[in-house]
Coordinates of C-alpha atoms in Angstrom, one line a residue:
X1 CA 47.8 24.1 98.3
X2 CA 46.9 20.5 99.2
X3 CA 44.7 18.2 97.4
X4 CA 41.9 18.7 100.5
X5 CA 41.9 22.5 100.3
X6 CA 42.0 22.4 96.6
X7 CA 38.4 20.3 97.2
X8 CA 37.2 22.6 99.8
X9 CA 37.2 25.5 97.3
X10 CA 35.5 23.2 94.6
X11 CA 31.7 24.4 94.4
X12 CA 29.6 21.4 94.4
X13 CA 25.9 21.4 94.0
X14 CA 23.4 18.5 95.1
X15 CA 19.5 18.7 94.4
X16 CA 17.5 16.8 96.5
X17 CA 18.1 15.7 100.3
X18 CA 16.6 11.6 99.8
X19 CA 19.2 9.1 100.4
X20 CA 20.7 9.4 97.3
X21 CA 21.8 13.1 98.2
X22 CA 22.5 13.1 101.6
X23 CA 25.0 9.7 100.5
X24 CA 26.0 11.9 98.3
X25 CA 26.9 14.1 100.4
X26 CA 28.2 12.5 103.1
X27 CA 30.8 10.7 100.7
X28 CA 32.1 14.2 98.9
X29 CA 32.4 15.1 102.9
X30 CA 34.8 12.2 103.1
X31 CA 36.9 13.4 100.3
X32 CA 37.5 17.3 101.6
X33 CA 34.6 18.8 99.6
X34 CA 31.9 21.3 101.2
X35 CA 28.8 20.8 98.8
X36 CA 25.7 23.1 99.2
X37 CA 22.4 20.6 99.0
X38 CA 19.0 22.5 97.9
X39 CA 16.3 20.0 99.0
X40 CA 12.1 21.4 98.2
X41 CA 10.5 20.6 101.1
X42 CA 11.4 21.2 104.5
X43 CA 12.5 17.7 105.8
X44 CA 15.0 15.1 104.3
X45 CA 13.9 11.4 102.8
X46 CA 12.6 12.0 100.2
X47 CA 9.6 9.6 99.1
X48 CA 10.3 8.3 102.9
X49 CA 8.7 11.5 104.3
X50 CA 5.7 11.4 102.3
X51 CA 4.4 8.0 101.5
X52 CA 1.2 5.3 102.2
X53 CA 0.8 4.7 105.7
X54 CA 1.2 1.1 105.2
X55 CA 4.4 1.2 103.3
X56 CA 7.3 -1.4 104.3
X57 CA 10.7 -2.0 102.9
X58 CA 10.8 -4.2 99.8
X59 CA 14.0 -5.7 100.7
X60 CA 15.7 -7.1 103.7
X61 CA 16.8 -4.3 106.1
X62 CA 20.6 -5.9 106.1
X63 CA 20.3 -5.1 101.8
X64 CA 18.8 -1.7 102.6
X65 CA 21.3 -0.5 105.4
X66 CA 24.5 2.1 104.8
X67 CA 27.5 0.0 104.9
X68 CA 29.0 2.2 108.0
X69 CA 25.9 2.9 110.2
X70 CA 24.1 -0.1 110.7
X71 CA 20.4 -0.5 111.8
X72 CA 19.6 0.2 115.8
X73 CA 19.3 -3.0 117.9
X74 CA 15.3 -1.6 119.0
X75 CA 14.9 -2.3 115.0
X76 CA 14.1 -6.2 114.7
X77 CA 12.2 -6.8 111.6
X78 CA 13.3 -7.7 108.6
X79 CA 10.9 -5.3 106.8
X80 CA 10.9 -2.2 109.0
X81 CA 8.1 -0.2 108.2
X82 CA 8.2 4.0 106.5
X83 CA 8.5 5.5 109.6
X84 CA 11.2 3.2 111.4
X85 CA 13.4 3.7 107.8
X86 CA 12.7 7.2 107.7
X87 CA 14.2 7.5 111.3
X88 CA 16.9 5.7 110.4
X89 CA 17.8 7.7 107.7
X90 CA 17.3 11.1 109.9
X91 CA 19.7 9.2 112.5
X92 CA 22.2 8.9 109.5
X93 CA 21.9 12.6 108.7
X94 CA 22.6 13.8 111.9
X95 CA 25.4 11.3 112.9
X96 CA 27.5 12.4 110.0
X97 CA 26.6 15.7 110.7
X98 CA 24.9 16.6 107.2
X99 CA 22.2 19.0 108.2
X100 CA 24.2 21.9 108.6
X101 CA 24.5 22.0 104.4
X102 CA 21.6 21.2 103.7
X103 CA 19.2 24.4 102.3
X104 CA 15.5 23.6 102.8
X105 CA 12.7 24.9 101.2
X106 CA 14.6 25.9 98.3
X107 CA 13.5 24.5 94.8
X108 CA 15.6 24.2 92.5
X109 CA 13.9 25.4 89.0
X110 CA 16.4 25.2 86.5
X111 CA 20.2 24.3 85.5
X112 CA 21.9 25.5 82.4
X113 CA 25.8 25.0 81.6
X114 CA 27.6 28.0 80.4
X115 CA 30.7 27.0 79.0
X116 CA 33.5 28.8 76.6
X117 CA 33.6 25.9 74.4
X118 CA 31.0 23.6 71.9
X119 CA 30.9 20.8 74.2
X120 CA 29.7 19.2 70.9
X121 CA 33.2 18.5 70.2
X122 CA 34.4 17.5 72.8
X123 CA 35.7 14.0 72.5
X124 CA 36.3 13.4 76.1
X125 CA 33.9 13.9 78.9
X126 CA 34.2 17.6 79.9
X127 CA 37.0 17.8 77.3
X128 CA 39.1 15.9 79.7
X129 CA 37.4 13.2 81.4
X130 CA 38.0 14.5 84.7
X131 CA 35.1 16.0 87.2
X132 CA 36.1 19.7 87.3
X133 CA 36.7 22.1 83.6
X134 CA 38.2 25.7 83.4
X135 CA 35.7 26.1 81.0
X136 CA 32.7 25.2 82.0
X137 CA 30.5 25.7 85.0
X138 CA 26.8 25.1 86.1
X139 CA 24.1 28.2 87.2
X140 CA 22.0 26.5 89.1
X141 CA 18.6 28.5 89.6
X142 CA 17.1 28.5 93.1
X143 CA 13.4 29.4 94.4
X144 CA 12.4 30.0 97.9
X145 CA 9.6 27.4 98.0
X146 CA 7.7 29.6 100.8
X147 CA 8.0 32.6 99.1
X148 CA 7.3 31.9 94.8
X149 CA 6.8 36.0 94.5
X150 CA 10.3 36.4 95.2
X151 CA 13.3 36.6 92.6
X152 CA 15.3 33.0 92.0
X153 CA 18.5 33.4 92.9
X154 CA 21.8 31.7 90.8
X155 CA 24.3 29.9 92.3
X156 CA 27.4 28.8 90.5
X157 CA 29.4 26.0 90.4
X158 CA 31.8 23.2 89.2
X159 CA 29.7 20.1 89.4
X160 CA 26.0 19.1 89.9
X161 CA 24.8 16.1 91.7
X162 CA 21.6 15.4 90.4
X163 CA 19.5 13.1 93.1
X164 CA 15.4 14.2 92.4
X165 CA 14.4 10.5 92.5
X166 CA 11.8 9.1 90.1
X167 CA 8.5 8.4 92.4
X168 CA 7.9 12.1 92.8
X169 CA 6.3 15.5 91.8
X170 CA 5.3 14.6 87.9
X171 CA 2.5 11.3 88.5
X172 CA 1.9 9.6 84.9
X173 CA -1.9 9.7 84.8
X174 CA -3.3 8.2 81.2
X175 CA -4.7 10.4 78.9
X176 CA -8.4 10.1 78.2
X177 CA -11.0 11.6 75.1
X178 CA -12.7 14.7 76.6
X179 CA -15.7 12.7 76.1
X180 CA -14.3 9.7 78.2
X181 CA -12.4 12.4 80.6
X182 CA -12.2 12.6 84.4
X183 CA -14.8 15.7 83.7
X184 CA -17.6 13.7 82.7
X185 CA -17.0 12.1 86.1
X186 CA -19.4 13.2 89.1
X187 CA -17.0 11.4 91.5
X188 CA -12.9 12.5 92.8
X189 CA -9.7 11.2 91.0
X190 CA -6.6 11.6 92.2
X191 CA -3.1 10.7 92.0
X192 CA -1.3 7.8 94.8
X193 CA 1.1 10.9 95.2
X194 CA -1.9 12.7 96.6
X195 CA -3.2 10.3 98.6
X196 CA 0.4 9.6 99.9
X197 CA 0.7 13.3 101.0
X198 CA -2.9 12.9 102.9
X199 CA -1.7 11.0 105.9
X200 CA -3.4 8.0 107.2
X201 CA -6.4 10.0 109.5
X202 CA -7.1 11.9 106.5
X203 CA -6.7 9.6 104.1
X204 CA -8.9 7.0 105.7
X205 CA -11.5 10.1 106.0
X206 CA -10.9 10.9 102.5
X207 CA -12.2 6.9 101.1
X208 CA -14.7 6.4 104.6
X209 CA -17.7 4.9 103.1
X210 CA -17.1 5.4 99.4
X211 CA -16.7 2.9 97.0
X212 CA -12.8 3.2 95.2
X213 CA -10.8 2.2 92.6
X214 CA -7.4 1.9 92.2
X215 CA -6.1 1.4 88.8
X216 CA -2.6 -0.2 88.9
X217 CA -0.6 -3.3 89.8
X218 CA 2.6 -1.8 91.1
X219 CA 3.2 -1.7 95.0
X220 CA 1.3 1.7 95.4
X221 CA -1.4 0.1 94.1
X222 CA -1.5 -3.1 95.6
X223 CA -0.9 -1.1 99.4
X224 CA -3.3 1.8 98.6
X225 CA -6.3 -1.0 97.7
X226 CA -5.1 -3.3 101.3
X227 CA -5.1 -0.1 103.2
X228 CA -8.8 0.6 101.7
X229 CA -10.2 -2.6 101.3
X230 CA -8.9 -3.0 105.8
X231 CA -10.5 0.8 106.3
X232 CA -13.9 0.0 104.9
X233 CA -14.9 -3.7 104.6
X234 CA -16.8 -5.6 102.4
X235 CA -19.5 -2.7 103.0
X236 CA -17.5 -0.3 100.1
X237 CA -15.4 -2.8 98.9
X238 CA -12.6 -1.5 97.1
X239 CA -11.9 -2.5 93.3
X240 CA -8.0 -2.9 91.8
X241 CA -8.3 -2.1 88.7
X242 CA -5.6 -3.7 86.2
X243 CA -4.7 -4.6 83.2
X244 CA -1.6 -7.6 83.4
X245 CA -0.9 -9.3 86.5
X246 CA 2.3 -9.6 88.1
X247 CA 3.9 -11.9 90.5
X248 CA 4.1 -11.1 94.5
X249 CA 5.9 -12.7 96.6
X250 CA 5.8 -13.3 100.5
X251 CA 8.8 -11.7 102.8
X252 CA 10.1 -15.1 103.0
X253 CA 10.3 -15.5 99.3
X254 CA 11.7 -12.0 99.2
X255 CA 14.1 -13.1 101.7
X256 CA 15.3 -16.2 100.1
X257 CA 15.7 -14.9 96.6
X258 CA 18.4 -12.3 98.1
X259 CA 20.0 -14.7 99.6
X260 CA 21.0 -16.9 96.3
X261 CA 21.8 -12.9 94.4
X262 CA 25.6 -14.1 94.8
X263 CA 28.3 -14.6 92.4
X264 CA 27.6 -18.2 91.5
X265 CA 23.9 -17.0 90.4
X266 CA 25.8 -14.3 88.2
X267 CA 27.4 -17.1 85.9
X268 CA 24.2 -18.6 85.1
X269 CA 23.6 -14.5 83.6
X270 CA 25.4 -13.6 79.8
X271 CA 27.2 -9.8 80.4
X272 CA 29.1 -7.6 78.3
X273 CA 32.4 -7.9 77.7
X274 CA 32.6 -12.0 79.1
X275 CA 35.4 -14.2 78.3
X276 CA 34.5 -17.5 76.0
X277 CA 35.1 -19.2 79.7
X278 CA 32.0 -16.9 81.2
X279 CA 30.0 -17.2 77.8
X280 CA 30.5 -21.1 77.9
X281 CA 29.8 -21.4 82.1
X282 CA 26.3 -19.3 81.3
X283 CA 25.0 -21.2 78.5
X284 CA 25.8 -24.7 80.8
X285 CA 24.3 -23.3 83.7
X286 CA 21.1 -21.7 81.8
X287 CA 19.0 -24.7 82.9
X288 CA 19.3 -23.9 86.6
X289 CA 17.5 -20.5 85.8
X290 CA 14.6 -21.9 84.2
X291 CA 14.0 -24.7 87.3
X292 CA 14.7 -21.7 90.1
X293 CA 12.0 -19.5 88.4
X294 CA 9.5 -22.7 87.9
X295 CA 9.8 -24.1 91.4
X296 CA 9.1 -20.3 92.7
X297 CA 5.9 -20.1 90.1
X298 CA 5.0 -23.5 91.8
X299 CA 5.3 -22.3 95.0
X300 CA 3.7 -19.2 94.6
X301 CA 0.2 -20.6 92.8
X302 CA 0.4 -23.3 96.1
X303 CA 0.7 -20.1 98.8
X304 CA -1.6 -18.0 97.2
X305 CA -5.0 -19.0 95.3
X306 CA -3.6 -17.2 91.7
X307 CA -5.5 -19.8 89.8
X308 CA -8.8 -19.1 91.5
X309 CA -9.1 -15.7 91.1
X310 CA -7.3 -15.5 87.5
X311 CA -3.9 -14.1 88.7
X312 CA -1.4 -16.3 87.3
X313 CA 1.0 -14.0 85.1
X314 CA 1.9 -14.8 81.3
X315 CA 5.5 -14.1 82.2
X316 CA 8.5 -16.0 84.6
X317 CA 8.7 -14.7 87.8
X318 CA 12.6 -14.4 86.5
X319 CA 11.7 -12.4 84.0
X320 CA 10.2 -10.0 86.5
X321 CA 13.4 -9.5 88.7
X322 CA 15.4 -8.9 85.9
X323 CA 13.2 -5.9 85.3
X324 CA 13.1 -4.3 88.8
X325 CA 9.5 -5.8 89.9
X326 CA 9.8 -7.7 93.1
X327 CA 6.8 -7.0 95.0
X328 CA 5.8 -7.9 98.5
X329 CA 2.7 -8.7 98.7
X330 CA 0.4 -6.5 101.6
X331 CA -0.3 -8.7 104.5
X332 CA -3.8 -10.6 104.0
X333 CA -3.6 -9.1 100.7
X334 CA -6.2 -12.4 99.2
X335 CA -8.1 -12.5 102.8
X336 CA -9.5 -9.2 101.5
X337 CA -10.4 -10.3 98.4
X338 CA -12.2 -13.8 100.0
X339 CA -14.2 -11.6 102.2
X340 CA -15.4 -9.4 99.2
X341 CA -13.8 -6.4 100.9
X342 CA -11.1 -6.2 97.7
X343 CA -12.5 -7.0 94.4
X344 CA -9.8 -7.7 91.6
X345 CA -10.3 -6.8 88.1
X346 CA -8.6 -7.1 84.8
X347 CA -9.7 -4.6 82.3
X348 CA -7.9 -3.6 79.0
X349 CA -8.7 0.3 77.9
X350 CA -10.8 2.5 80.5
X351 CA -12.9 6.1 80.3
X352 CA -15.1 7.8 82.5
X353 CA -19.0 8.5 82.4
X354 CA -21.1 10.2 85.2
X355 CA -20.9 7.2 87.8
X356 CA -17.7 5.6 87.5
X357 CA -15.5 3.8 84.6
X358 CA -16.0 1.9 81.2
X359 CA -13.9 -1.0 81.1
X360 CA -13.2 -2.0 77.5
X361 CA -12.4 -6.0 77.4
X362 CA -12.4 -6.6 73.7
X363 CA -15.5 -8.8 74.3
X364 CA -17.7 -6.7 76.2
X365 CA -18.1 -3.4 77.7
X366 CA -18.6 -2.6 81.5
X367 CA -19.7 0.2 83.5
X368 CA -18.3 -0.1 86.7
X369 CA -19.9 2.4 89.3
X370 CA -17.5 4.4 92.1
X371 CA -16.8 7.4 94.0
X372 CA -13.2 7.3 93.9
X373 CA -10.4 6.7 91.4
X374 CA -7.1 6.9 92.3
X375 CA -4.3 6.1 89.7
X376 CA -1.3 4.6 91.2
X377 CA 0.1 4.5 87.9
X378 CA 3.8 5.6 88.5
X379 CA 5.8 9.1 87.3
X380 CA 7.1 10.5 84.3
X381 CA 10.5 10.2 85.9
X382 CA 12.2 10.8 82.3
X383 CA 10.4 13.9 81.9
X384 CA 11.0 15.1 85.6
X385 CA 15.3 14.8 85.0
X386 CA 14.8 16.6 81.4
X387 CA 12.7 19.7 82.2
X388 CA 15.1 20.4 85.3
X389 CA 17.6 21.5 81.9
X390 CA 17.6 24.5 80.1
X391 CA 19.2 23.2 77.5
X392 CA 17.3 21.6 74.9
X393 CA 20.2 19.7 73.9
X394 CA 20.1 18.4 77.2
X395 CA 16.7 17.5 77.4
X396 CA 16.8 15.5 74.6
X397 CA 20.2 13.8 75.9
X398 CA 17.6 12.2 78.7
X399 CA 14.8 11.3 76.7
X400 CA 15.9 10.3 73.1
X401 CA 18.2 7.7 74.4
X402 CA 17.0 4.5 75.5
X403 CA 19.9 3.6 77.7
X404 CA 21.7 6.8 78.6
X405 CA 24.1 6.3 82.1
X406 CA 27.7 5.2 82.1
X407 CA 28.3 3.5 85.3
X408 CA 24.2 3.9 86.0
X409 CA 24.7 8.2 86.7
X410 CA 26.8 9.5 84.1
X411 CA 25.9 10.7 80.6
X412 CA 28.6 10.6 78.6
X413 CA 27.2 13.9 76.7
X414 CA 26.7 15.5 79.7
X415 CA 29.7 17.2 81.4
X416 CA 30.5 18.0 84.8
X417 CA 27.0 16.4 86.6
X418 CA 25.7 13.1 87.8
X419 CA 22.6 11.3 88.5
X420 CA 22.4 9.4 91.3
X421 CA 19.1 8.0 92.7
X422 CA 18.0 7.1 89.0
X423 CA 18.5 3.5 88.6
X424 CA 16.2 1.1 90.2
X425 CA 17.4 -2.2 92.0
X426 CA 16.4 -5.0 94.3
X427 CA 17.9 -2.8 96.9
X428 CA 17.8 1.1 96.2
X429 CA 20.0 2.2 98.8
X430 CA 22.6 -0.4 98.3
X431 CA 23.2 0.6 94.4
X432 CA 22.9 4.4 95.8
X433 CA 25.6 4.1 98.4
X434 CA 28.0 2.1 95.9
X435 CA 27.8 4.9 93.1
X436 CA 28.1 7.7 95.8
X437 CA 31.4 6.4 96.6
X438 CA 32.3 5.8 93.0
X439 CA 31.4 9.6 92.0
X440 CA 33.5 10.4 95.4
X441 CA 36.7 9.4 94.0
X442 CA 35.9 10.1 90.6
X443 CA 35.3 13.8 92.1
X444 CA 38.6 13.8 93.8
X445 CA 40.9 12.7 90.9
X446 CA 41.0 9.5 91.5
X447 CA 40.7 8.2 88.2
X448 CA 39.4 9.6 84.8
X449 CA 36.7 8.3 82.4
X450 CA 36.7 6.5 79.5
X451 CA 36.5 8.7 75.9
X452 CA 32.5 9.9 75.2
X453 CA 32.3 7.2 72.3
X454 CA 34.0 4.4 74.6
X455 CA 31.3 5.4 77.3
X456 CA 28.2 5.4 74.9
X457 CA 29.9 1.6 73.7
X458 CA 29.7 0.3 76.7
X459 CA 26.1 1.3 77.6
X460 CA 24.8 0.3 74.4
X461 CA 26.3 -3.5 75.3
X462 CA 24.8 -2.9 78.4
X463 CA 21.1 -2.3 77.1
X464 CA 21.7 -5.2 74.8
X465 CA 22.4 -7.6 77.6
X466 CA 19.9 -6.5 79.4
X467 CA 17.3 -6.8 76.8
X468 CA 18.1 -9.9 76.1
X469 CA 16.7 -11.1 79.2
X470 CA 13.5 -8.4 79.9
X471 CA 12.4 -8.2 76.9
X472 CA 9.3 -5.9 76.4
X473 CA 9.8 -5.5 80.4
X474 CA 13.5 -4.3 79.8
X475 CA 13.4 -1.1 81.9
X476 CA 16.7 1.7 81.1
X477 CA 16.4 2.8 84.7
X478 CA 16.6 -1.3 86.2
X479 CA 20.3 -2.0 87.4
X480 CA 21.0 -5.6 86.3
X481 CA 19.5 -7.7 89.1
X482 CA 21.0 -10.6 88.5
X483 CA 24.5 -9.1 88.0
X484 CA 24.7 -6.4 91.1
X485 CA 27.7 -8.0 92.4
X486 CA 29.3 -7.4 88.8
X487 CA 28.2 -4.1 88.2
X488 CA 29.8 -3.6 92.1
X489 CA 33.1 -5.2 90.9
X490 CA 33.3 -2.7 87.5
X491 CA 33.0 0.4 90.2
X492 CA 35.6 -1.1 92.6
X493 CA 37.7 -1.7 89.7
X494 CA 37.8 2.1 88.4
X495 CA 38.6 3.2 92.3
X496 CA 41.3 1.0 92.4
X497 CA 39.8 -1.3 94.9
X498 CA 40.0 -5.1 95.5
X499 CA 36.4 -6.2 94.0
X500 CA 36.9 -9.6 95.7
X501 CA 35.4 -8.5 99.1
X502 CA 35.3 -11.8 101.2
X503 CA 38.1 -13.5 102.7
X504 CA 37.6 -16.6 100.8
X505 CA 36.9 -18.9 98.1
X506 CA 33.5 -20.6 98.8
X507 CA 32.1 -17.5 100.7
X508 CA 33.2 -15.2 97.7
X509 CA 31.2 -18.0 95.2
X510 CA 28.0 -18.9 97.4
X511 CA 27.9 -15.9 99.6
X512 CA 25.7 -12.8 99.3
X513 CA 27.1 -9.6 98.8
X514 CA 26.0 -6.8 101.6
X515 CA 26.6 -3.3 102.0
X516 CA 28.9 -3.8 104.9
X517 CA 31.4 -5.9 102.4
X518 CA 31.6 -2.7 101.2
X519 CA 32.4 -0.5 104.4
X520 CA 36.1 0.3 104.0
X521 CA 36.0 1.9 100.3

C-alpha cells in the first residue's frame, strides 16, 4: 500500500469550517488525506459570516491573503471590508474544491479519547510522537443543529483538528450583585455577538433613537459605538464606556508598522534558545525599540486629539503589539466624539439601577442614564476549547496552564489532536496557514515531536520571553509579534524546509515576510 492510500484510509476530523479549518483542510488534501469537517452553522467563515456591518481587516490584505490564491484584481484596498474577505474566502473554498467535505449544520457537542493505555505515562506524545496510535482514537459526538430532538451520532477517528476560533458562541459578560444586576435594569443588554448576528437594517432598528452604551475598548467596541454614534447623531449620542485606554492607530500606521515586522526588527527582540551573539545584538539594539515606540506615541497624540479628551494610554504603543492589540481606529472615529454624537468615558467598577449604569470612580459615583447596553467585552475562549472535552483531565489541560501549545496548536498532554485557529497575531490568517502546513507534514510522517517534557520546556521558555516584554498584558493565546518571522523559521525547520525564504542577503534582513514567501511548502 502506498504512503497516499495509507492517508486516504486515515480518519481525520476537523471542527469548524473558518479559515483555520478549511486551511486545514485544504492542506491534509495536499498530503492524500480525506478529512470529514463538521461546521454549526450552515455557511463557512466563521466570525466572517456573522460580524458588525462595519467590520474591515486589521491588517494589510497582502498579510491576510493564502500564500497560493491571491486577492482578485476588482479587490483594491488595502483593508477590504467583511463582505469582500468573506468572498474571498468562499472563492478559496470552492477553488480547492473543499465543500464537498464539509458537513453543515452539524454541531459538534463533545470529544472524548478512548484509548487502551494511561496516556499518563506516556513519555512521548501519543506514546510515540507521531500523529496516528494503535491505541488510541477519538469519538467525536455529532448533533444535527436543525433537529436537537434527534439522537447525536459518534464518529470515530485517528486525529482531531480542533479549529472553533475564540470570538464565538460563549461572550464574557462581567458578573454583577443581584442588586446591581442587568434585572434591576428597565432597559435591553446584550452581547456584541448579538448585535453582530442582527445585521445592519436590524441592528440600526434595534439602537434607532435610544441612547447606548457600549462597554469595551477592543475593536468591537470601538466599531459597534462609530456604527451607533453615525446611525443616530448627536440627538441619542452614544456613550463608550471603558475602563483603560488603548492606542489606535490609522491604516497608514497599520501599514507601516508591518512593513518594519522583518528580521532586522527581530534582533532588537530577546527569544528562547538565542546564541550569546543574538543575546549581545538585542541588548545593543534595545534602544531603537524604545525611539520606534516614542516617535509612533508622538505621532499618534499629533493625529489624533488623545490629550484633549484624556485618551493618552499609561502603556508604550510597543508594549501593545507585543500583546496582540493593534487596532484601527473606525473612520471619523474623534469627529463623532467633536460633534457630541460619541461621548467617551472612563469608569472603574459598574452596576445597574432602573435607568441605566453606576459608574464607580473611586472619587465619586455616577448614574449614567440609557436604554441600551451592549458589552463588547470579548469570549471565554479558554472555556469554549475545554468544555468541548469530556475528559476532565483534559479540561484542566486547557485551563490550568498558562501557556499550553507546542508550536502554538499542540498540547503536549494531549495526543493525537490539534488546535489551530487559537493563537492570535498581527495577521490571523497568515500564522493559520503557516501551522496548517506544519500539522500537514506532521500528519503525513514527515517528522516526529519532541518528548512531552522537551515540549512543555520549550513552551515554558516561550511564556517567559514573552512575558518579559507584555507584562500584565502578556496574553497565552498572542503569537510573538515581534518574532513571527522566527516562530515561521522553527516550523520550516521541523518540515525540513529552507527558512531563509528570499533570494538574498539585504532583502532576507530589511524585507517583510509575506505569505507568498511561503507558497511552495
Amino acid at each position: 500500500m502506498s504512503s497516499r492510500q495509507a492517508n486516504e484510509e486515515r480518519r481525520i476530523a476537523i471542527i469548524g469550517a473558518g479559515i483555520s479549518g478549511l486551511l486545514a483542510c485544504k492542506h491534509a488534501i495536499m498530503k492524500g488525506f480525506k478529512p470529514i469537517v463538521f461546521e454549526t452553522q450552515n455557511n463557512i467563515g466563521g466570525v466572517w459570516s456573522n460580524t458588525i456591518h462595519s467590520t474591515k481587516l486589521q491588517s494589510p490584505k497582502d498579510y491576510f491573503q493564502f500564500s497560493d490564491f491571491p486577492w482578485p484584481e476588482s479587490v483594491s484596498e488595502t483593508f477590504p471590508d467583511h463582505n469582500q474577505v468573506l468572498d474571498y474566502i468562499t472563492s478559496y473554498a470552492r477553488h480547492f474544491d473543499l465543500f464537498p467535505l464539509i458537513n453543515f449544520n452539524s454541531k459538534v457537542v463533545g470529544i472524548n479519547y478512548v484509548s487502551s493505555e494511561d496516556t499518563s505515562f506516556w513519555s512521548m506524545w501519543g506514546g510515540s510522537g507521531e500523529p496516528f496510535s494503535a491505541h488510541g482514537k477519538w469519538d467525536v459526538v455529532v448533533q444535527d443543529a436543525r433537529r436537537a430532538v434527534e439522537e447525536p451520532k459518534v464518529y470515530q477517528v485517528e486525529f482531531v483538528i480542533l479549529c472553533i476560533g475564540k470570538f464565538s458562541e460563549l461572550p464574557n459578560v462581567p458578573q454583577f450583585p443581584r442588586s446591581k444586576g442587568a434585572n434591576v435594569f428597565n432597559g435591553e443588554v446584550i452581547h456584541s455577538m448579538d448585535y453582530a448576528a442582527m445585521g445592519k437594517v436590524e441592528a440600526d432598528k434595534f439602537v434607532e433613537n435610544k441612547r447606548v452604551t457600549v462597554v469595551g475598548f477592543r475593536k468591537s467596541a470601538l466599531d459597534i459605538a462609530a456604527q451607533i454614534a453615525t446611525t443616530n447623531g448627536a440627538k441619542y449620542p452614544c456613550t463608550l464606556l471603558f475602563r483603560r485606554v488603548h492606542w489606535t492607530a490609522s491604516e497608514n500606521l497599520v501599514r507601516f508598522t508591518f512593513r518594519n515586522l522583518n528580521r532586522f526588527s527581530e534582533l532588537m527582540i530577546h527569544r528562547p534558545h538565542e546564541s550569546l551573539i543574538l543575546w549581545f545584538l538585542a541588548l545593543v539594539l534595545s534602544p531603537l525599540r524604545w525611539i520606534f515606540s516614542k516617535l509612533v506615541e508622538c505621532y499618534l497624540k499629533w493625529m489624533y486629539p488623545l490629550e484633549e479628551y484624556d485618551m493618552v494610554p499609561d502603556h508604550s504603543f510597543l508594549r501593545q503589539i507585543r500583546s496582540c492589540m493593534l487596532m484601527v481606529l473606525p473612520q471619523n472615529f474623534y469627529e463623532r466624539v467633536k460633534e457630541g454624537s460619541l461621548v467617551l468615558k472612563k469608569s472603574g467598577a459598574l452596576g445597574f439601577y432602573e435607568n441605566g449604569l453606576v459608574l464607580d470612580n473611586d472619587i465619586e459615583t455616577v448614574h449614567l442614564e440609557t436604554d441600551v447596553v451592549i458589552f463588547a467585552t470579548g469570549y471565554k475562549s479558554d472555556e469554549k476549547i475545554s468544555n468541548i472535552f469530556t475528559s476532565i483531565e483534559f479540561q484542566k489541560c486547557i485551563t490550568a496552564s498558562s501557556a499550553p501549545f507546542y508550536r502554538e496548536c499542540i498540547h503536549p498532554r494531549i495526543p493525537q489532536l490539534a488546535i489551530l485557529g487559537y493563537s492570535e497575531s498581527p495577521a490571523t490568517l497568515f500564522t493559520f496557514e503557516l501551522r496548517s502546513k506544519w500539522l500537514a507534514h506532521f500528519l503525513a510522517g514527515d517528522f516526529r515531536l519532541p518528548s512531552v517534557r522537551g515540549m512543555e520546556e520549550d513552551v515554558e521558555r516561550w511564556e517567559k520571553s514573552r512575558r518579559r516584554y507584555s507584562l500584565d498584558d502578556y496574553k497565552r493565546a498572542c503569537v510573538g509579534a515581534q518574532l513571527q518571522i522566527h516562530c515561521n523559521d522553527q516550523l520550516c525547520k521541523d518540515m525540513g524546509c529552507n527558512p531563509r525564504r528570499k533570494k538574498w542577503f539585504f532583502p532576507e534582513l530589511f524585507s517583510p515576510y509575506h505569505p507568498s514567501d511561503y507558497a511552495d511548502l
